[in-house]
PDB file of C-alpha atoms in Angstrom:
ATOM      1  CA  UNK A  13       5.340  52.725 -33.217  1.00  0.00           C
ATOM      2  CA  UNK A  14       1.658  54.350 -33.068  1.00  0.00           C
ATOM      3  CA  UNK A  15       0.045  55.633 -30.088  1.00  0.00           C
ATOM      4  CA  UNK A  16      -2.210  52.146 -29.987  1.00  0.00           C
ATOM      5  CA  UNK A  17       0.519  50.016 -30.618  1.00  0.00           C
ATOM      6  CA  UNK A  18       2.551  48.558 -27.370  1.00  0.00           C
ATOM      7  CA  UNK A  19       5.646  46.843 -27.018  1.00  0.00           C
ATOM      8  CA  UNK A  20       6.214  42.857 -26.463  1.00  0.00           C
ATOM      9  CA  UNK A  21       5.639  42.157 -22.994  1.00  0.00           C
ATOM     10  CA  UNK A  22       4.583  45.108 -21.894  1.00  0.00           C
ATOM     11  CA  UNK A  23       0.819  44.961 -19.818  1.00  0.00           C
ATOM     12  CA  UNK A  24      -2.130  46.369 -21.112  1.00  0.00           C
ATOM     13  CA  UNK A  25      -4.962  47.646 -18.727  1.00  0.00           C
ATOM     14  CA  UNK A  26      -7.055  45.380 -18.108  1.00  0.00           C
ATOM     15  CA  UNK A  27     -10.664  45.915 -19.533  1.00  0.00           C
ATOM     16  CA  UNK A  28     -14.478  44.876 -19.972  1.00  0.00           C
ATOM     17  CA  UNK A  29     -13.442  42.230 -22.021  1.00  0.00           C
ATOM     18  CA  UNK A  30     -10.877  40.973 -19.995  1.00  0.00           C
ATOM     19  CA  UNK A  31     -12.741  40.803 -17.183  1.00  0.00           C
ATOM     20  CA  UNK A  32     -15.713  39.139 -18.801  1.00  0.00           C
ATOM     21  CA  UNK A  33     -13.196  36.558 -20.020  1.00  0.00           C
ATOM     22  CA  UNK A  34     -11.998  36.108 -16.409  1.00  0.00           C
ATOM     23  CA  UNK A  35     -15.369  35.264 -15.165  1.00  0.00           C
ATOM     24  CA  UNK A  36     -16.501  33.202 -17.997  1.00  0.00           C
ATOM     25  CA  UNK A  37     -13.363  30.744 -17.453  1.00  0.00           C
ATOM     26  CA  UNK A  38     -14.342  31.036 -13.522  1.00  0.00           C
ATOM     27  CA  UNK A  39     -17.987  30.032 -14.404  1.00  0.00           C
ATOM     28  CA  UNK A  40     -16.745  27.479 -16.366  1.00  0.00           C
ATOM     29  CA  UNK A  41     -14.805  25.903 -13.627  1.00  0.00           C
ATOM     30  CA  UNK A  42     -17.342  26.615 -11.190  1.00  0.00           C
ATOM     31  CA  UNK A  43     -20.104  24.472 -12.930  1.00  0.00           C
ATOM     32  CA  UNK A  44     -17.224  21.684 -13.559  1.00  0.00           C
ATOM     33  CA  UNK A  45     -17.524  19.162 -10.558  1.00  0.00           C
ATOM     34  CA  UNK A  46     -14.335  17.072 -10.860  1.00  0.00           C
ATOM     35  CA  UNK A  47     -12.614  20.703 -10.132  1.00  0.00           C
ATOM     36  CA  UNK A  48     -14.499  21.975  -7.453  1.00  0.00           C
ATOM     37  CA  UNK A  49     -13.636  18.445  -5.898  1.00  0.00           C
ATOM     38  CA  UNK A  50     -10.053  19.285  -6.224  1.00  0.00           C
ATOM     39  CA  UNK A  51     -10.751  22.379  -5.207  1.00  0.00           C
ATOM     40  CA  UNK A  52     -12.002  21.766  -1.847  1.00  0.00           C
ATOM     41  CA  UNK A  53      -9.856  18.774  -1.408  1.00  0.00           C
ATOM     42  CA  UNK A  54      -7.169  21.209  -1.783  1.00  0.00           C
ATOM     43  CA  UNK A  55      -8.063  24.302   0.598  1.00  0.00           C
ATOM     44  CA  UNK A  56      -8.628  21.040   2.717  1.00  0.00           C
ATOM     45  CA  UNK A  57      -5.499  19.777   2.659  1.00  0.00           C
ATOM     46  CA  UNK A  58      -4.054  22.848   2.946  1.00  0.00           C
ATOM     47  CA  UNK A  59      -5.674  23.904   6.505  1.00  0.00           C
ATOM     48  CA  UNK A  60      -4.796  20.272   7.852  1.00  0.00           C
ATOM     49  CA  UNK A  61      -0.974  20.519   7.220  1.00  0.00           C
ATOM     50  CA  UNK A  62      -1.182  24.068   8.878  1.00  0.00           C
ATOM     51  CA  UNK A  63      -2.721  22.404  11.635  1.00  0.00           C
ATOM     52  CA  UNK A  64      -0.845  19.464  12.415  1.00  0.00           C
ATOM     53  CA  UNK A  65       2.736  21.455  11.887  1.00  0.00           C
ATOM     54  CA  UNK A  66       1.305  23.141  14.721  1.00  0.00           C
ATOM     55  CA  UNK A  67       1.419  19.823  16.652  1.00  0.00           C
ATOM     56  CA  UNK A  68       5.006  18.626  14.596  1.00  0.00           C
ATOM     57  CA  UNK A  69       3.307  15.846  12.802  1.00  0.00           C
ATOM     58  CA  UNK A  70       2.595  15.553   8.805  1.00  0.00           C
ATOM     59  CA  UNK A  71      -0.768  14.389   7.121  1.00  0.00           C
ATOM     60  CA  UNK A  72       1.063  10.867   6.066  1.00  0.00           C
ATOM     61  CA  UNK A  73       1.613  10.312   9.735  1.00  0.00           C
ATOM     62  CA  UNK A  74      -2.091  11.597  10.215  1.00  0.00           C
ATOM     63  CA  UNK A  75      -3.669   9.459   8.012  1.00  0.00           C
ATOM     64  CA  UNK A  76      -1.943   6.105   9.583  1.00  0.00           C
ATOM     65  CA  UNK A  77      -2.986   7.446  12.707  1.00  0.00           C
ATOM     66  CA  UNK A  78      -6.534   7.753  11.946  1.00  0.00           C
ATOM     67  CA  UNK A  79      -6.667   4.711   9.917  1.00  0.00           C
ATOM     68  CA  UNK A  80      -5.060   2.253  12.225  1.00  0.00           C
ATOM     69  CA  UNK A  81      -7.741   4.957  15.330  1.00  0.00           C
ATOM     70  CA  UNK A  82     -10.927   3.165  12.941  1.00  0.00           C
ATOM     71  CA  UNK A  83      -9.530  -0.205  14.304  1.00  0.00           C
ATOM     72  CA  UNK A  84      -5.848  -1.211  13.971  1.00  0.00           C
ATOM     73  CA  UNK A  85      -4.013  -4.850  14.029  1.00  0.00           C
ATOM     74  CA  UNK A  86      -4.302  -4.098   9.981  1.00  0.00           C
ATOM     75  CA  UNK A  87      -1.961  -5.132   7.284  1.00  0.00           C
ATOM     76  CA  UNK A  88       0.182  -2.688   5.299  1.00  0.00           C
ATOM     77  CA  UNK A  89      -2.322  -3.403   2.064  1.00  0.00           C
ATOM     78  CA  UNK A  90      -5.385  -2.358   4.023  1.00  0.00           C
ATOM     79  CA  UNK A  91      -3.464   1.211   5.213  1.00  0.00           C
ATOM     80  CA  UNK A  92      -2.203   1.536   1.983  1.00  0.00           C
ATOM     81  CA  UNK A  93      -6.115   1.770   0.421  1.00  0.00           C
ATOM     82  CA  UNK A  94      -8.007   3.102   3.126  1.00  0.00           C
ATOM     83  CA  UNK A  95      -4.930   5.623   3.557  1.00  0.00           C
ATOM     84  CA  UNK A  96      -4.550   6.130   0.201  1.00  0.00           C
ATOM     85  CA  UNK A  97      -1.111   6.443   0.045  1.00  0.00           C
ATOM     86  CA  UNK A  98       1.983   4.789  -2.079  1.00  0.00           C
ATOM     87  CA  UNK A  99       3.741   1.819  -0.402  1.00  0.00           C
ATOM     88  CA  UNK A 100       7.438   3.206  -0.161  1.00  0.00           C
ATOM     89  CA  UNK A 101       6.075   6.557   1.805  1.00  0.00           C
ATOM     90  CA  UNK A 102       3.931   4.087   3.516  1.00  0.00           C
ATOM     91  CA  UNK A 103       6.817   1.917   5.106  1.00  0.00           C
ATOM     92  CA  UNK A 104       9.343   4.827   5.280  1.00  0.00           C
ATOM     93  CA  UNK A 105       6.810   6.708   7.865  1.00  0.00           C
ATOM     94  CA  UNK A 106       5.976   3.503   9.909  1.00  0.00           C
ATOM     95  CA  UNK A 107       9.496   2.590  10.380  1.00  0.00           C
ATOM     96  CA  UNK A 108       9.918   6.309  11.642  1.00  0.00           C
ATOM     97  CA  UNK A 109       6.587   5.548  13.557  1.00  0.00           C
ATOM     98  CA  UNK A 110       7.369   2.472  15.080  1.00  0.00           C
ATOM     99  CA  UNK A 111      11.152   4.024  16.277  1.00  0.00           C
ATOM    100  CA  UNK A 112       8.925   6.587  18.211  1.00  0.00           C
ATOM    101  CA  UNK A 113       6.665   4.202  19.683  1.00  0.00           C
ATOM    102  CA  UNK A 114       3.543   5.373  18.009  1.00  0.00           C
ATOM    103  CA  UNK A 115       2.783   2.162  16.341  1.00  0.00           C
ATOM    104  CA  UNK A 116       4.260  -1.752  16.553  1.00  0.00           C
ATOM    105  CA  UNK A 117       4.454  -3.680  13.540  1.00  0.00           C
ATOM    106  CA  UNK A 118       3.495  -7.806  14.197  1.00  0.00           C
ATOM    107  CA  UNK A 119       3.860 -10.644  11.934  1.00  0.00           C
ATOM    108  CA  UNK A 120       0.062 -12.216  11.854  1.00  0.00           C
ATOM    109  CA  UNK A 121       0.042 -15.533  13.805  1.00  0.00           C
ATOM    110  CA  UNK A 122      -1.882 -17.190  11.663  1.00  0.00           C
ATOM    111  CA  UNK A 123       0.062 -16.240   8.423  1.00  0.00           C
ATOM    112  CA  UNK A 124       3.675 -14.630   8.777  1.00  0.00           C
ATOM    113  CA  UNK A 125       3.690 -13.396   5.424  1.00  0.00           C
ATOM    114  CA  UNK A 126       1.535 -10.697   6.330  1.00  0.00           C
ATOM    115  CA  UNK A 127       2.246  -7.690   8.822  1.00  0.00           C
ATOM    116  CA  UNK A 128      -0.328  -6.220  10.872  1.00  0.00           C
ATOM    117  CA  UNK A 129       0.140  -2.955  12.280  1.00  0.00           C
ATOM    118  CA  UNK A 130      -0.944  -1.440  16.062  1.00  0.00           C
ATOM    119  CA  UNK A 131      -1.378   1.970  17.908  1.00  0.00           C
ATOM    120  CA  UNK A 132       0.666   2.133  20.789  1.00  0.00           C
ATOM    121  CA  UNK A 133      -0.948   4.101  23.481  1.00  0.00           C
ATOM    122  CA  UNK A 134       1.398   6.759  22.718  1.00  0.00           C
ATOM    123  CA  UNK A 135       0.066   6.807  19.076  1.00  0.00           C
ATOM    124  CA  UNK A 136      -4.060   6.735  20.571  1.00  0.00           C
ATOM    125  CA  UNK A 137      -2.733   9.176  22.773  1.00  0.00           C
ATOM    126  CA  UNK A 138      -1.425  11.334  19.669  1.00  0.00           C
ATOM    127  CA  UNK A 139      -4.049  10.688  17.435  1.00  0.00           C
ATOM    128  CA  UNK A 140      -6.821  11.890  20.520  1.00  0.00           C
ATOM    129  CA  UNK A 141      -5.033  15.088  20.766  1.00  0.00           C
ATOM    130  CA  UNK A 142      -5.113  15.572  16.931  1.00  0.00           C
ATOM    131  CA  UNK A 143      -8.348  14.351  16.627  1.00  0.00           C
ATOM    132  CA  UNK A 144      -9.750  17.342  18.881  1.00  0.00           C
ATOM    133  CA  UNK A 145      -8.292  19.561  16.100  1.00  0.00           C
ATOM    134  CA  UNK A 146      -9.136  18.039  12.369  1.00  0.00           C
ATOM    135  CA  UNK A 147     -12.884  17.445  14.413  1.00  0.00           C
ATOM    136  CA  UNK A 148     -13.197  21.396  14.755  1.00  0.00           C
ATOM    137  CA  UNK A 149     -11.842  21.383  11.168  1.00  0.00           C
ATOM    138  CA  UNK A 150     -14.865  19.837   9.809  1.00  0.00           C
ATOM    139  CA  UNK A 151     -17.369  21.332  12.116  1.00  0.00           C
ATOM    140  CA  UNK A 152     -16.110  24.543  10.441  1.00  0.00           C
ATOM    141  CA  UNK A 153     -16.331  22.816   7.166  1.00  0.00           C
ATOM    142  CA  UNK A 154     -20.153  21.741   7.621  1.00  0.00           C
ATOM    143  CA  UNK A 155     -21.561  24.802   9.003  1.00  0.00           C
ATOM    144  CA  UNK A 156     -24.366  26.026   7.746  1.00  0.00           C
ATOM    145  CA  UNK A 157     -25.539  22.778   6.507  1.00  0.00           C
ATOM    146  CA  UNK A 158     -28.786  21.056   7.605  1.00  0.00           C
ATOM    147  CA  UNK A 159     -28.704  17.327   8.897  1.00  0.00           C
ATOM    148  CA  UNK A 160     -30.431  16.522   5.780  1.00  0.00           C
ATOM    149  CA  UNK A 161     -28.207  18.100   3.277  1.00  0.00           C
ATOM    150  CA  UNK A 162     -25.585  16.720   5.041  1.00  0.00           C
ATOM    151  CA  UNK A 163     -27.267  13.020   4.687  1.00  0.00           C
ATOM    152  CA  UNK A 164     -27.777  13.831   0.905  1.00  0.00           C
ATOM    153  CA  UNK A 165     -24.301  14.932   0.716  1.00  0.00           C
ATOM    154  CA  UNK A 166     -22.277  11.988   1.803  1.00  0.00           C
ATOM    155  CA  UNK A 167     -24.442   9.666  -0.259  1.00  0.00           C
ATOM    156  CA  UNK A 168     -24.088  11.482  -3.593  1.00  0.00           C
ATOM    157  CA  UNK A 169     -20.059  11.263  -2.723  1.00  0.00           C
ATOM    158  CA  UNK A 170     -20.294   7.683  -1.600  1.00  0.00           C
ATOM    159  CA  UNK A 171     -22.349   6.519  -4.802  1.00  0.00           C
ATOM    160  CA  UNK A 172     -20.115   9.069  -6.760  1.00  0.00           C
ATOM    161  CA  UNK A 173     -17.136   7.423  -5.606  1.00  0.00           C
ATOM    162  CA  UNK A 174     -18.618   3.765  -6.394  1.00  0.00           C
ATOM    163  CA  UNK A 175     -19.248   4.889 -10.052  1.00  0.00           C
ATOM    164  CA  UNK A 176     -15.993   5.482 -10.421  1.00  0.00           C
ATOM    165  CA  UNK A 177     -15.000   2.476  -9.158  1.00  0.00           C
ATOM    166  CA  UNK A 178     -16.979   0.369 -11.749  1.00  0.00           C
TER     167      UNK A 178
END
């Protein structure tokens, strides 16, 4: 073997080029939106499941909170898509829920095929306590940024989000 050569699998230092490559495939990712989407959505998600295993609860059982916080007596259907979540992890975690008294599960009056689900006022007394904590969370996330940015912001996402919905 020559002096340039190295064996398989062994590293090589790490030089101009490499570097250049590095940041080049960073740029690249950095000027792709989709990814910095993911990206924050990510770091996001990861702080919030730091923070509620602080208070013992998990982001499923967060997001039914907060959905059902917006203005509960909902059906399953309408958690499911404002929740975002699949329908099996859906029911497993209000049946868990609903055990613990956090929510109650009714059959509409009007129309027993549907179910419409209900904080508790242990569950509006969980989500309050929470809420304190993912509300810091975002003032954290938004500093720095002017009222009007802000406005900008949310309606680029909003009209974003429609134009993928079309």
């Amino acid at each position: 073997m020559t002096r340039t050569q190295r064996p398989r699998g062994s590293a090589r230092p790490r030089g101009a080029a490499d570097e250049a490559l590095k940041s080049a495939n960073q740029s690249m990712f950095d000027d792709f939106l989709p990814h910095l989407i993911a990206r924050l959505a990510y770091q996001l998600n990861n702080d919030l499941v730091e923070k509620l295993r602080r208070e013992g609860i998990n982001v499923t059982r967060w997001r039914i909170l907060a959905v059902l916080a917006m203005g509960d007596g909902i059906t399953i259907n309408e958690i499911i898509d404002r929740a975002m979540m699949q329908q099996s992890a859906l029911s497993r975690a209000l049946m868990n829920m609903e055990k613990e008294d956090y929510v109650r599960r009714v059959l509409r009056r009007d129309d027993a095929r549907y179910v419409e689900v209900f904080l508790t006022d242990k569950g509006r007394t969980l989500f309050n306590s929470l809420n304190i904590v993912v509300r810091r969370r975002q003032q954290r996330l938004l500093k720095g940024i002017s009222p009007q940015e802000l406005t900008t912001a949310f309606a680029m996402i909003r009209r974003m989000s429609r134009n993928m919905t079309r």
